[in-house]
mmCIF file of C-alpha atoms in Angstrom:
data_model
loop_
_atom_site.group_PDB
_atom_site.id
_atom_site.type_symbol
_atom_site.label_atom_id
_atom_site.label_comp_id
_atom_site.label_asym_id
_atom_site.label_seq_id
_atom_site.Cartn_x
_atom_site.Cartn_y
_atom_site.Cartn_z
ATOM 1 C CA MET A 121 0.000 0.000 0.000
ATOM 2 C CA PRO A 122 1.486 3.395 -0.899
ATOM 3 C CA VAL A 123 2.467 5.873 1.749
ATOM 4 C CA CYS A 124 -0.064 8.650 2.325
ATOM 5 C CA PRO A 125 1.960 11.707 3.358
ATOM 6 C CA ALA A 126 -1.022 13.961 2.597
ATOM 7 C CA VAL A 127 -2.950 12.465 5.514
ATOM 8 C CA PRO A 128 -2.293 14.494 8.681
ATOM 9 C CA ALA A 129 -0.673 12.794 11.636
ATOM 10 C CA CYS A 130 -3.589 13.472 13.977
ATOM 11 C CA ALA A 131 -6.471 15.833 14.557
ATOM 12 C CA CYS A 132 -4.204 18.600 15.853
ATOM 13 C CA ALA A 133 -2.420 18.693 12.483
ATOM 14 C CA ARG A 134 -5.719 19.572 10.809
ATOM 15 C CA LEU A 135 -7.428 21.770 13.370
ATOM 16 C CA GLY A 136 -4.784 22.587 15.942
ATOM 17 C CA CYS A 137 -4.901 21.382 19.536
ATOM 18 C CA LEU A 138 -7.899 23.154 21.055
ATOM 19 C CA ARG A 139 -7.368 21.851 24.575
ATOM 20 C CA PRO A 140 -5.993 24.602 26.876
ATOM 21 C CA ARG A 141 -3.100 23.928 29.234
ATOM 22 C CA ARG A 142 -4.672 23.268 32.646
ATOM 23 C CA TYR A 143 -2.370 21.043 34.726
ATOM 24 C CA PRO A 144 1.250 21.388 35.850
ATOM 25 C CA SER A 145 2.112 18.172 33.983
ATOM 26 C CA ASP A 146 0.883 19.532 30.620
ATOM 27 C CA THR A 147 3.472 20.263 27.949
ATOM 28 C CA THR A 148 4.422 23.814 27.109
ATOM 29 C CA GLU A 149 4.911 24.986 23.529
ATOM 30 C CA ALA A 150 8.672 24.573 23.875
ATOM 31 C CA GLU A 151 8.307 21.055 25.281
ATOM 32 C CA TRP A 152 5.929 19.967 22.551
ATOM 33 C CA ALA A 153 8.307 21.291 19.900
ATOM 34 C CA LEU A 154 10.889 18.868 21.309
ATOM 35 C CA LEU A 155 8.549 15.882 21.651
ATOM 36 C CA ALA A 156 6.512 16.048 18.442
ATOM 37 C CA PRO A 157 9.310 15.113 15.969
ATOM 38 C CA LEU A 158 10.405 12.179 18.163
ATOM 39 C CA LEU A 159 7.039 10.417 18.418
ATOM 40 C CA PRO A 160 6.361 7.334 16.250
ATOM 41 C CA VAL A 161 5.124 7.846 12.702
ATOM 42 C CA PRO A 162 1.322 7.355 12.536
ATOM 43 C CA ALA A 163 0.113 4.169 10.858
ATOM 44 C CA CYS A 164 -1.583 6.129 8.084
ATOM 45 C CA GLN A 165 1.815 7.409 6.943
ATOM 46 C CA THR A 166 3.387 3.935 6.724
ATOM 47 C CA ARG A 167 3.110 1.288 4.039
ATOM 48 C CA ALA A 168 0.848 -0.767 6.298
ATOM 49 C CA GLY A 169 -1.716 2.016 6.169
ATOM 50 C CA GLY A 170 -4.489 2.860 8.593
ATOM 51 C CA ARG A 171 -6.996 5.508 9.553
ATOM 52 C CA PRO A 172 -5.791 8.953 10.589
ATOM 53 C CA GLU A 173 -5.647 9.400 14.349
ATOM 54 C CA THR A 174 -8.769 11.065 15.681
ATOM 55 C CA HIS A 175 -7.390 12.608 18.855
ATOM 56 C CA CYS A 176 -4.627 15.142 19.232
ATOM 57 C CA ARG A 177 -1.295 13.519 20.069
ATOM 58 C CA ARG A 178 -0.337 16.369 22.350
ATOM 59 C CA ALA A 179 -3.451 15.725 24.428
ATOM 60 C CA VAL A 180 -2.546 12.019 24.576
ATOM 61 C CA VAL A 181 1.006 12.803 25.763
ATOM 62 C CA ASP A 182 -0.387 15.248 28.334
ATOM 63 C CA ALA A 183 -2.735 12.528 29.612
ATOM 64 C CA ILE A 184 0.138 10.050 30.011
ATOM 65 C CA ARG A 185 2.206 12.649 31.861
ATOM 66 C CA TYR A 186 -0.816 13.449 34.054
ATOM 67 C CA VAL A 187 -1.129 9.806 35.145
ATOM 68 C CA VAL A 188 2.619 9.490 35.842
ATOM 69 C CA HIS A 189 2.777 12.798 37.697
ATOM 70 C CA ASN A 190 -0.377 12.423 39.817
ATOM 71 C CA GLY A 191 -0.541 8.644 40.218
ATOM 72 C CA CYS A 192 -4.224 8.209 39.359
ATOM 73 C CA VAL A 193 -5.686 5.122 37.692
ATOM 74 C CA TRP A 194 -6.179 5.195 33.935
ATOM 75 C CA ARG A 195 -9.951 5.221 34.249
ATOM 76 C CA ALA A 196 -9.718 8.431 36.325
ATOM 77 C CA VAL A 197 -8.108 10.506 33.555
ATOM 78 C CA PRO A 198 -9.947 13.882 33.488
ATOM 79 C CA ALA A 199 -12.664 14.335 30.896
ATOM 80 C CA ASP A 200 -10.837 17.102 29.037
ATOM 81 C CA PHE A 201 -8.308 14.510 27.836
ATOM 82 C CA PRO A 202 -9.056 11.933 25.121
ATOM 83 C CA PRO A 203 -10.874 8.757 26.307
ATOM 84 C CA TRP A 204 -8.763 6.727 28.699
ATOM 85 C CA ARG A 205 -8.896 3.649 26.456
ATOM 86 C CA THR A 206 -7.349 5.665 23.619
ATOM 87 C CA VAL A 207 -4.637 7.062 25.887
ATOM 88 C CA TYR A 208 -3.844 3.688 27.440
ATOM 89 C CA GLY A 209 -3.898 1.984 24.039
ATOM 90 C CA LEU A 210 -1.276 4.349 22.592
ATOM 91 C CA TYR A 211 0.743 4.126 25.798
ATOM 92 C CA GLN A 212 0.862 0.332 25.557
ATOM 93 C CA ARG A 213 1.514 0.333 21.806
ATOM 94 C CA TRP A 214 4.480 2.687 22.156
ATOM 95 C CA ASN A 215 5.886 0.593 24.990
ATOM 96 C CA ARG A 216 5.618 -2.699 23.094
ATOM 97 C CA ARG A 217 7.262 -1.287 19.974
ATOM 98 C CA GLY A 218 10.130 0.341 21.884
ATOM 99 C CA ALA A 219 9.016 3.854 20.958
ATOM 100 C CA THR A 220 9.046 5.025 24.573
ATOM 101 C CA VAL A 221 12.675 3.966 25.064
ATOM 102 C CA ALA A 222 13.644 5.496 21.709
ATOM 103 C CA LEU A 223 11.992 8.784 22.674
ATOM 104 C CA HIS A 224 13.748 8.748 26.032
ATOM 105 C CA ASP A 225 17.169 7.990 24.491
ATOM 106 C CA ALA A 226 16.821 10.758 21.893
ATOM 107 C CA LEU A 227 15.993 13.302 24.601
ATOM 108 C CA ARG A 228 18.913 12.087 26.729
ATOM 109 C CA ALA A 229 21.315 12.635 23.821
ATOM 110 C CA GLN A 230 19.975 16.177 23.402
ATOM 111 C CA ALA A 231 20.271 16.851 27.136
ATOM 112 C CA ARG A 232 23.874 15.642 27.176
ATOM 113 C CA LYS A 233 24.760 17.813 24.192
ATOM 114 C CA ALA A 234 23.120 20.813 25.866
ATOM 115 C CA ALA A 235 25.316 20.140 28.916
ATOM 116 C CA GLY A 236 28.441 20.135 26.746
ATOM 117 C CA ARG A 237 28.942 16.347 26.761
ATOM 118 C CA ASP A 238 29.095 13.685 24.084
ATOM 119 C CA PRO A 239 25.689 12.202 23.164
ATOM 120 C CA GLU A 240 26.844 8.694 24.163
ATOM 121 C CA PRO A 241 28.219 8.210 27.704
ATOM 122 C CA THR A 242 31.296 6.145 28.521
ATOM 123 C CA ALA A 243 30.642 5.589 32.249
ATOM 124 C CA ALA A 244 27.644 4.650 34.357
ATOM 125 C CA VAL A 245 26.553 4.464 37.991
ATOM 126 C CA ILE A 246 24.252 1.665 39.189
ATOM 127 C CA ASP A 247 22.063 1.301 42.265
ATOM 128 C CA SER A 248 18.683 -0.080 43.331
ATOM 129 C CA GLN A 249 15.608 1.033 45.247
ATOM 130 C CA SER A 250 12.867 -1.065 46.850
ATOM 131 C CA VAL A 251 9.304 0.172 46.333
ATOM 132 C CA ARG A 252 6.192 -0.978 48.150
ATOM 133 C CA ALA A 253 3.694 -2.758 45.932
ATOM 134 C CA ALA A 254 -0.035 -2.146 45.779
ATOM 135 C CA ALA A 255 -2.660 -4.881 45.757
ATOM 136 C CA THR A 256 -2.673 -4.827 41.953
ATOM 137 C CA VAL A 257 0.868 -6.278 41.825
ATOM 138 C CA PRO A 258 0.671 -10.106 41.489
ATOM 139 C CA LYS A 259 2.409 -12.331 43.992
ATOM 140 C CA CYS A 260 4.637 -13.930 41.349
ATOM 141 C CA SER A 261 6.455 -10.645 40.643
ATOM 142 C CA ARG A 262 6.803 -9.246 44.165
ATOM 143 C CA GLY A 263 9.002 -10.176 47.110
ATOM 144 C CA TRP A 264 10.184 -9.226 50.592
ATOM 145 C CA ASP A 265 13.263 -7.054 51.045
ATOM 146 C CA ALA A 266 14.486 -8.069 54.502
ATOM 147 C CA ALA A 267 17.010 -5.229 54.730
ATOM 148 C CA LYS A 268 14.540 -2.420 53.912
ATOM 149 C CA LYS A 269 11.461 -4.199 55.325
ATOM 150 C CA VAL A 270 9.602 -3.642 52.054
ATOM 151 C CA ASN A 271 7.122 -5.988 50.389
ATOM 152 C CA GLY A 272 7.074 -5.151 46.712
ATOM 153 C CA ARG A 273 9.449 -4.707 43.829
ATOM 154 C CA LYS A 274 12.951 -3.358 43.365
ATOM 155 C CA ARG A 275 14.034 -1.142 40.483
ATOM 156 C CA HIS A 276 17.663 -1.364 39.444
ATOM 157 C CA ILE A 277 18.866 1.579 37.392
ATOM 158 C CA ALA A 278 21.994 2.675 35.568
ATOM 159 C CA VAL A 279 22.599 6.386 35.000
ATOM 160 C CA ASP A 280 25.309 8.443 33.336
ATOM 161 C CA ALA A 281 27.632 10.867 35.128
ATOM 162 C CA THR A 282 24.966 13.598 35.066
ATOM 163 C CA GLY A 283 22.218 11.383 36.507
ATOM 164 C CA LEU A 284 20.258 10.763 33.311
ATOM 165 C CA LEU A 285 18.738 7.296 33.037
ATOM 166 C CA LEU A 286 20.490 4.733 30.847
ATOM 167 C CA ASP A 287 18.610 1.545 31.709
ATOM 168 C CA VAL A 288 16.129 0.253 34.266
ATOM 169 C CA LEU A 289 15.286 -3.277 35.390
ATOM 170 C CA VAL A 290 12.410 -4.161 37.731
ATOM 171 C CA THR A 291 12.563 -7.353 39.823
ATOM 172 C CA PRO A 292 10.935 -8.686 43.001
ATOM 173 C CA ALA A 293 12.246 -6.882 46.077
ATOM 174 C CA SER A 294 13.782 -10.135 47.326
ATOM 175 C CA THR A 295 16.330 -10.136 44.469
ATOM 176 C CA GLN A 296 19.879 -9.382 45.571
ATOM 177 C CA ASP A 297 21.546 -6.373 43.978
ATOM 178 C CA ARG A 298 24.525 -8.335 42.657
ATOM 179 C CA ASP A 299 22.201 -10.893 41.019
ATOM 180 C CA ALA A 300 20.087 -8.277 39.245
ATOM 181 C CA ALA A 301 23.187 -6.311 38.243
ATOM 182 C CA ARG A 302 24.195 -9.011 35.743
ATOM 183 C CA PRO A 303 21.176 -8.639 33.406
ATOM 184 C CA LEU A 304 21.223 -4.870 34.006
ATOM 185 C CA LEU A 305 24.856 -4.532 32.933
ATOM 186 C CA TRP A 306 24.344 -7.021 30.095
ATOM 187 C CA ASN A 307 21.488 -4.939 28.662
ATOM 188 C CA LEU A 308 23.443 -1.746 29.256
ATOM 189 C CA ARG A 309 26.563 -3.032 27.524
ATOM 190 C CA ARG A 310 24.572 -4.405 24.596
ATOM 191 C CA ALA A 311 22.739 -1.109 24.009
ATOM 192 C CA ARG A 312 25.626 1.228 24.916
ATOM 193 C CA ARG A 313 28.836 -0.064 23.375
ATOM 194 C CA HIS A 314 30.784 2.974 24.575
ATOM 195 C CA ILE A 315 30.285 2.156 28.261
ATOM 196 C CA ARG A 316 33.588 1.005 29.766
ATOM 197 C CA LEU A 317 33.258 1.866 33.476
ATOM 198 C CA ALA A 318 30.522 1.473 36.082
ATOM 199 C CA TRP A 319 30.539 2.667 39.682
ATOM 200 C CA ALA A 320 28.585 0.804 42.365
ATOM 201 C CA ASP A 321 28.269 0.576 46.139
ATOM 202 C CA GLY A 322 29.514 -2.200 48.423
ATOM 203 C CA GLY A 323 26.414 -4.324 47.822
ATOM 204 C CA TYR A 324 27.718 -5.205 44.360
ATOM 205 C CA ALA A 325 31.123 -6.435 45.540
ATOM 206 C CA GLY A 326 32.073 -10.070 44.950
ATOM 207 C CA GLN A 327 31.816 -12.170 41.813
ATOM 208 C CA LEU A 328 30.144 -9.386 39.837
ATOM 209 C CA VAL A 329 33.409 -7.470 39.372
ATOM 210 C CA PRO A 330 35.413 -10.268 37.648
ATOM 211 C CA TRP A 331 32.318 -11.446 35.747
ATOM 212 C CA ALA A 332 31.762 -7.977 34.240
ATOM 213 C CA GLY A 333 35.421 -7.676 33.317
ATOM 214 C CA HIS A 334 35.574 -11.114 31.680
ATOM 215 C CA ARG A 335 32.188 -11.310 29.980
ATOM 216 C CA LEU A 336 31.430 -7.664 29.198
ATOM 217 C CA ASN A 337 34.862 -6.033 29.127
ATOM 218 C CA LEU A 338 33.421 -3.606 31.666
ATOM 219 C CA THR A 339 35.235 -2.315 34.744
ATOM 220 C CA VAL A 340 33.059 -2.213 37.867
ATOM 221 C CA GLN A 341 34.560 0.060 40.508
ATOM 222 C CA ILE A 342 33.180 -0.277 44.050
ATOM 223 C CA VAL A 343 32.753 2.983 45.964
ATOM 224 C CA LYS A 344 32.873 1.810 49.566
ATOM 225 C CA ARG A 345 31.488 3.587 52.587
ATOM 226 C CA PRO A 346 34.189 4.401 55.211
ATOM 227 C CA ASP A 347 34.058 2.048 58.190
ATOM 228 C CA ASP A 348 34.373 4.889 60.720
ATOM 229 C CA LEU A 349 31.581 6.953 59.166
ATOM 230 C CA HIS A 350 28.710 7.508 61.624
ATOM 231 C CA THR A 351 27.104 10.604 60.112
ATOM 232 C CA PHE A 352 25.670 11.481 56.740
ATOM 233 C CA GLN A 353 28.247 12.177 54.075
ATOM 234 C CA VAL A 354 27.953 12.562 50.335
ATOM 235 C CA LEU A 355 29.954 9.732 48.767
ATOM 236 C CA PRO A 356 31.653 10.207 45.386
ATOM 237 C CA ARG A 357 29.655 9.023 42.380
ATOM 238 C CA ARG A 358 27.014 7.301 44.511
ATOM 239 C CA TRP A 359 25.105 10.527 45.124
ATOM 240 C CA VAL A 360 24.450 10.850 41.373
ATOM 241 C CA VAL A 361 22.337 7.709 41.089
ATOM 242 C CA GLU A 362 20.659 8.338 44.450
ATOM 243 C CA ARG A 363 19.565 11.744 43.192
ATOM 244 C CA THR A 364 18.070 10.123 40.100
ATOM 245 C CA LEU A 365 16.110 7.698 42.283
ATOM 246 C CA ALA A 366 14.764 10.714 44.160
ATOM 247 C CA TRP A 367 13.748 12.334 40.865
ATOM 248 C CA ILE A 368 11.825 9.219 39.824
ATOM 249 C CA THR A 369 10.165 8.827 43.230
ATOM 250 C CA GLY A 370 8.953 12.427 42.968
ATOM 251 C CA TYR A 371 6.366 11.225 40.445
ATOM 252 C CA ARG A 372 3.493 9.665 42.345
ATOM 253 C CA ARG A 373 3.001 6.787 39.940
ATOM 254 C CA CYS A 374 6.582 5.739 40.768
ATOM 255 C CA ALA A 375 6.446 6.377 44.519
ATOM 256 C CA ARG A 376 4.612 3.057 44.838
ATOM 257 C CA ASP A 377 4.318 0.189 42.398
ATOM 258 C CA TYR A 378 0.801 -0.193 40.986
ATOM 259 C CA GLU A 379 1.707 -1.970 37.734
ATOM 260 C CA ARG A 380 0.686 -5.548 37.029
ATOM 261 C CA LEU A 381 3.768 -6.212 34.893
ATOM 262 C CA PRO A 382 7.368 -5.176 35.654
ATOM 263 C CA ALA A 383 7.686 -3.822 32.089
ATOM 264 C CA HIS A 384 4.907 -1.335 32.842
ATOM 265 C CA HIS A 385 6.823 -0.031 35.839
ATOM 266 C CA GLU A 386 9.933 0.364 33.703
ATOM 267 C CA ALA A 387 7.917 2.381 31.168
ATOM 268 C CA THR A 388 6.602 4.607 33.957
ATOM 269 C CA ALA A 389 10.155 5.371 35.071
ATOM 270 C CA HIS A 390 11.069 6.250 31.481
ATOM 271 C CA TRP A 391 8.117 8.652 31.203
ATOM 272 C CA ALA A 392 9.122 10.307 34.469
ATOM 273 C CA MET A 393 12.587 10.981 33.060
ATOM 274 C CA ILE A 394 11.100 12.090 29.711
ATOM 275 C CA THR A 395 9.145 14.770 31.546
ATOM 276 C CA LEU A 396 12.213 15.832 33.497
ATOM 277 C CA MET A 397 14.402 16.113 30.404
ATOM 278 C CA THR A 398 11.867 17.966 28.270
ATOM 279 C CA ARG A 399 11.434 20.554 30.999
ATOM 280 C CA ARG A 400 15.184 20.935 31.363
ATOM 281 C CA LEU A 401 15.706 21.287 27.602
ATOM 282 C CA ALA A 402 12.816 23.722 27.251
ATOM 283 C CA ARG A 403 14.278 25.979 29.931
ATOM 284 C CA SER A 404 17.766 25.879 28.432
ATOM 285 C CA GLY A 405 16.437 26.401 24.924
#
């Protein structure tokens, strides 16, 4: 089927987005100018073909950001947004096709360039955070973190030297950090060939260090806490990833785990960082 470039991408391309900006999570004009070119191509403009999208894509993105920012259920999306089934359907479709990760990675490259760095990082910092799970989280994907006294899931993240997210992996809270670090570093090394160094805390010490060096050609450097330290002190490199975990937890949908599937929680963390980066780029631009 031939491509139909004459068909507009969505209703806002024909009529303009008529929905006013009402909520703090809504995109500004500068933010939408950054997001619009990075969204997936509509089906009607591909060889597969399809009907033009009825609802404005900006309103759909604003609805997704509203849910992530305020932590409400999808059925409770305000009436001035498109129908919740439409919003959730596009949200799921973009997640399954990898469009959410691609959007996030493109914004991260722009944010790094705006900070005067290379688009692709060469070093990472890893850490984990246990999050309490709601009743909607099935028993098979949750666990008990004896150290933090948390019944839920644990998100393991890798960030660059500026704190921007590189990869995220969600496991039951009972999973040890050094065990989850292997698939995390494997995915990170496969997607980011330039990564050569990773900093981690003492919980990752042991067999992970030689395994990463032998299998991934990746140096894992342990940043240990001083034995005589009895007060709070900012530790080198470790504060970067801990700050990122605080950024993600600031979004109510991420403060507690409500997702039925771990992949949904990972997508929520990506959307939290997408919002953070678009706001940062819009201010600097």
